[in-house]
């Protein structure tokens, strides 16, 4: 998986007295047409309640042999002022990572900010 047949050498095999001639070499190259989709999710919470309409799913298609890890664009994750009247409580994981395993979830929690009054 992840590779494509390229060529063979010394095929068909002609058996002789020289051992070097009795080897068939088969070559494969990376097949960029064999891909997989990786993704992670960013969830936002207000006072511990999921705001489902703000959930982000980040996806990337990569070659099949690539690791199941994605780069995280920290700038796309709002940890400052997403909701009026709320302040950042915490994120899980505590520090937004630069890379994350496919299937993982980053959770951003906001709580009511008593200093932001109408």
PDB file of C-alpha atoms in Angstrom:
ATOM      1  CA  UNK A   1       0.000   0.000   0.000  1.00  0.00           C
ATOM      2  CA  UNK A   2       1.236   3.476  -0.857  1.00  0.00           C
ATOM      3  CA  UNK A   3       3.552   2.308  -3.617  1.00  0.00           C
ATOM      4  CA  UNK A   4       3.221   1.647  -7.349  1.00  0.00           C
ATOM      5  CA  UNK A   5       5.137  -0.864  -9.438  1.00  0.00           C
ATOM      6  CA  UNK A   6       7.852   0.823 -11.521  1.00  0.00           C
ATOM      7  CA  UNK A   7       9.945  -1.852 -13.264  1.00  0.00           C
ATOM      8  CA  UNK A   8      11.811  -5.129 -13.056  1.00  0.00           C
ATOM      9  CA  UNK A   9      15.348  -6.049 -14.005  1.00  0.00           C
ATOM     10  CA  UNK A  10      16.544  -9.473 -15.177  1.00  0.00           C
ATOM     11  CA  UNK A  11      13.039 -10.743 -15.867  1.00  0.00           C
ATOM     12  CA  UNK A  12      12.405 -13.288 -17.154  1.00  0.00           C
ATOM     13  CA  UNK A  13      15.127 -14.950 -15.161  1.00  0.00           C
ATOM     14  CA  UNK A  14      17.728 -16.985 -16.987  1.00  0.00           C
ATOM     15  CA  UNK A  15      19.444 -19.226 -14.461  1.00  0.00           C
ATOM     16  CA  UNK A  16      23.170 -19.413 -14.973  1.00  0.00           C
ATOM     17  CA  UNK A  17      26.344 -20.151 -13.109  1.00  0.00           C
ATOM     18  CA  UNK A  18      26.891 -16.509 -12.110  1.00  0.00           C
ATOM     19  CA  UNK A  19      24.840 -15.896  -8.921  1.00  0.00           C
ATOM     20  CA  UNK A  20      24.482 -12.159  -9.727  1.00  0.00           C
ATOM     21  CA  UNK A  21      22.501 -13.074 -12.828  1.00  0.00           C
ATOM     22  CA  UNK A  22      20.090 -15.229 -10.810  1.00  0.00           C
ATOM     23  CA  UNK A  23      18.390 -12.230  -9.161  1.00  0.00           C
ATOM     24  CA  UNK A  24      15.214 -10.521 -10.285  1.00  0.00           C
ATOM     25  CA  UNK A  25      15.018  -6.928  -9.081  1.00  0.00           C
ATOM     26  CA  UNK A  26      11.575  -5.369  -8.635  1.00  0.00           C
ATOM     27  CA  UNK A  27      11.307  -1.593  -8.152  1.00  0.00           C
ATOM     28  CA  UNK A  28       8.448   0.387  -6.621  1.00  0.00           C
ATOM     29  CA  UNK A  29       7.943   4.130  -6.264  1.00  0.00           C
ATOM     30  CA  UNK A  30       5.747   6.171  -3.960  1.00  0.00           C
ATOM     31  CA  UNK A  31       2.253   6.402  -5.471  1.00  0.00           C
ATOM     32  CA  UNK A  32       0.946   9.928  -4.908  1.00  0.00           C
ATOM     33  CA  UNK A  33      -2.489   8.837  -6.139  1.00  0.00           C
ATOM     34  CA  UNK A  34      -2.948   6.686  -3.035  1.00  0.00           C
ATOM     35  CA  UNK A  35      -4.201   9.116  -0.405  1.00  0.00           C
ATOM     36  CA  UNK A  36      -6.006   9.277   2.907  1.00  0.00           C
ATOM     37  CA  UNK A  37      -7.959  12.008   4.657  1.00  0.00           C
ATOM     38  CA  UNK A  38      -6.837  13.240   8.067  1.00  0.00           C
ATOM     39  CA  UNK A  39      -8.891  15.499  10.313  1.00  0.00           C
ATOM     40  CA  UNK A  40      -9.188  17.052  13.742  1.00  0.00           C
ATOM     41  CA  UNK A  41     -12.024  18.938  15.421  1.00  0.00           C
ATOM     42  CA  UNK A  42     -12.147  22.236  17.302  1.00  0.00           C
ATOM     43  CA  UNK A  43     -15.099  22.593  19.697  1.00  0.00           C
ATOM     44  CA  UNK A  44     -16.173  25.758  21.509  1.00  0.00           C
ATOM     45  CA  UNK A  45     -18.056  25.794  24.815  1.00  0.00           C
ATOM     46  CA  UNK A  46     -19.925  28.515  26.699  1.00  0.00           C
ATOM     47  CA  UNK A  47     -20.259  27.756  30.421  1.00  0.00           C
ATOM     48  CA  UNK A  48     -19.479  24.080  29.673  1.00  0.00           C
ATOM     49  CA  UNK A  49     -22.210  23.807  26.975  1.00  0.00           C
ATOM     50  CA  UNK A  50     -21.088  22.909  23.465  1.00  0.00           C
ATOM     51  CA  UNK A  51     -21.826  25.578  20.848  1.00  0.00           C
ATOM     52  CA  UNK A  52     -22.230  23.008  18.060  1.00  0.00           C
ATOM     53  CA  UNK A  53     -22.716  25.526  15.238  1.00  0.00           C
ATOM     54  CA  UNK A  54     -19.183  26.834  15.895  1.00  0.00           C
ATOM     55  CA  UNK A  55     -17.520  23.409  15.708  1.00  0.00           C
ATOM     56  CA  UNK A  56     -14.752  23.317  13.124  1.00  0.00           C
ATOM     57  CA  UNK A  57     -13.525  20.175  11.394  1.00  0.00           C
ATOM     58  CA  UNK A  58     -10.136  20.638   9.763  1.00  0.00           C
ATOM     59  CA  UNK A  59      -9.303  18.106   7.057  1.00  0.00           C
ATOM     60  CA  UNK A  60      -6.303  17.425   4.892  1.00  0.00           C
ATOM     61  CA  UNK A  61      -5.687  14.829   2.183  1.00  0.00           C
ATOM     62  CA  UNK A  62      -2.183  13.342   2.269  1.00  0.00           C
ATOM     63  CA  UNK A  63      -0.276  10.554   0.576  1.00  0.00           C
ATOM     64  CA  UNK A  64      -1.058   7.180   2.169  1.00  0.00           C
ATOM     65  CA  UNK A  65       2.423   6.699   3.654  1.00  0.00           C
ATOM     66  CA  UNK A  66       2.427  10.028   5.516  1.00  0.00           C
ATOM     67  CA  UNK A  67       2.026   9.927   9.320  1.00  0.00           C
ATOM     68  CA  UNK A  68      -1.468  10.364  10.791  1.00  0.00           C
ATOM     69  CA  UNK A  69      -0.577  13.821  12.133  1.00  0.00           C
ATOM     70  CA  UNK A  70      -1.756  17.258  10.995  1.00  0.00           C
ATOM     71  CA  UNK A  71      -0.263  20.702  11.482  1.00  0.00           C
ATOM     72  CA  UNK A  72      -2.503  22.948  13.585  1.00  0.00           C
ATOM     73  CA  UNK A  73      -3.010  26.529  12.431  1.00  0.00           C
ATOM     74  CA  UNK A  74      -3.243  28.142  15.860  1.00  0.00           C
ATOM     75  CA  UNK A  75      -4.419  31.408  14.284  1.00  0.00           C
ATOM     76  CA  UNK A  76      -7.655  29.705  13.201  1.00  0.00           C
ATOM     77  CA  UNK A  77      -8.548  28.837  16.811  1.00  0.00           C
ATOM     78  CA  UNK A  78     -10.145  31.772  18.621  1.00  0.00           C
ATOM     79  CA  UNK A  79      -8.983  31.871  22.225  1.00  0.00           C
ATOM     80  CA  UNK A  80      -9.439  35.589  22.823  1.00  0.00           C
ATOM     81  CA  UNK A  81     -12.789  37.216  22.167  1.00  0.00           C
ATOM     82  CA  UNK A  82     -15.050  34.798  20.351  1.00  0.00           C
ATOM     83  CA  UNK A  83     -18.168  35.524  22.413  1.00  0.00           C
ATOM     84  CA  UNK A  84     -19.293  38.894  23.767  1.00  0.00           C
ATOM     85  CA  UNK A  85     -19.801  38.687  27.524  1.00  0.00           C
ATOM     86  CA  UNK A  86     -17.483  35.695  27.890  1.00  0.00           C
ATOM     87  CA  UNK A  87     -13.795  35.199  28.612  1.00  0.00           C
ATOM     88  CA  UNK A  88     -11.490  32.278  27.952  1.00  0.00           C
ATOM     89  CA  UNK A  89     -11.601  29.745  30.764  1.00  0.00           C
ATOM     90  CA  UNK A  90      -9.300  27.021  29.428  1.00  0.00           C
ATOM     91  CA  UNK A  91      -8.362  24.902  26.452  1.00  0.00           C
ATOM     92  CA  UNK A  92      -7.924  21.153  26.296  1.00  0.00           C
ATOM     93  CA  UNK A  93      -5.143  20.413  25.706  1.00  0.00           C
ATOM     94  CA  UNK A  94      -3.907  23.239  27.941  1.00  0.00           C
ATOM     95  CA  UNK A  95      -1.575  24.497  25.219  1.00  0.00           C
ATOM     96  CA  UNK A  96      -2.832  24.418  21.634  1.00  0.00           C
ATOM     97  CA  UNK A  97      -0.385  22.030  19.917  1.00  0.00           C
ATOM     98  CA  UNK A  98       1.499  22.672  16.691  1.00  0.00           C
ATOM     99  CA  UNK A  99       0.678  19.145  15.527  1.00  0.00           C
ATOM    100  CA  UNK A 100      -2.183  16.824  16.390  1.00  0.00           C
ATOM    101  CA  UNK A 101      -3.101  13.213  15.667  1.00  0.00           C
ATOM    102  CA  UNK A 102      -5.936  12.598  13.255  1.00  0.00           C
ATOM    103  CA  UNK A 103      -9.266  12.102  15.023  1.00  0.00           C
ATOM    104  CA  UNK A 104      -8.290  14.367  17.934  1.00  0.00           C
ATOM    105  CA  UNK A 105     -10.370  17.208  19.366  1.00  0.00           C
ATOM    106  CA  UNK A 106      -9.264  20.579  20.690  1.00  0.00           C
ATOM    107  CA  UNK A 107     -11.764  22.049  23.175  1.00  0.00           C
ATOM    108  CA  UNK A 108     -11.977  25.787  23.896  1.00  0.00           C
ATOM    109  CA  UNK A 109     -13.978  26.746  26.983  1.00  0.00           C
ATOM    110  CA  UNK A 110     -15.434  30.217  27.634  1.00  0.00           C
ATOM    111  CA  UNK A 111     -17.129  31.338  30.831  1.00  0.00           C
ATOM    112  CA  UNK A 112     -19.319  34.325  31.607  1.00  0.00           C
ATOM    113  CA  UNK A 113     -17.204  37.435  32.182  1.00  0.00           C
ATOM    114  CA  UNK A 114     -18.796  39.601  34.919  1.00  0.00           C
ATOM    115  CA  UNK A 115     -16.594  42.533  33.795  1.00  0.00           C
ATOM    116  CA  UNK A 116     -18.335  42.648  30.396  1.00  0.00           C
ATOM    117  CA  UNK A 117     -21.716  44.096  31.312  1.00  0.00           C
ATOM    118  CA  UNK A 118     -24.209  45.770  29.010  1.00  0.00           C
TER     119      UNK A 118
END
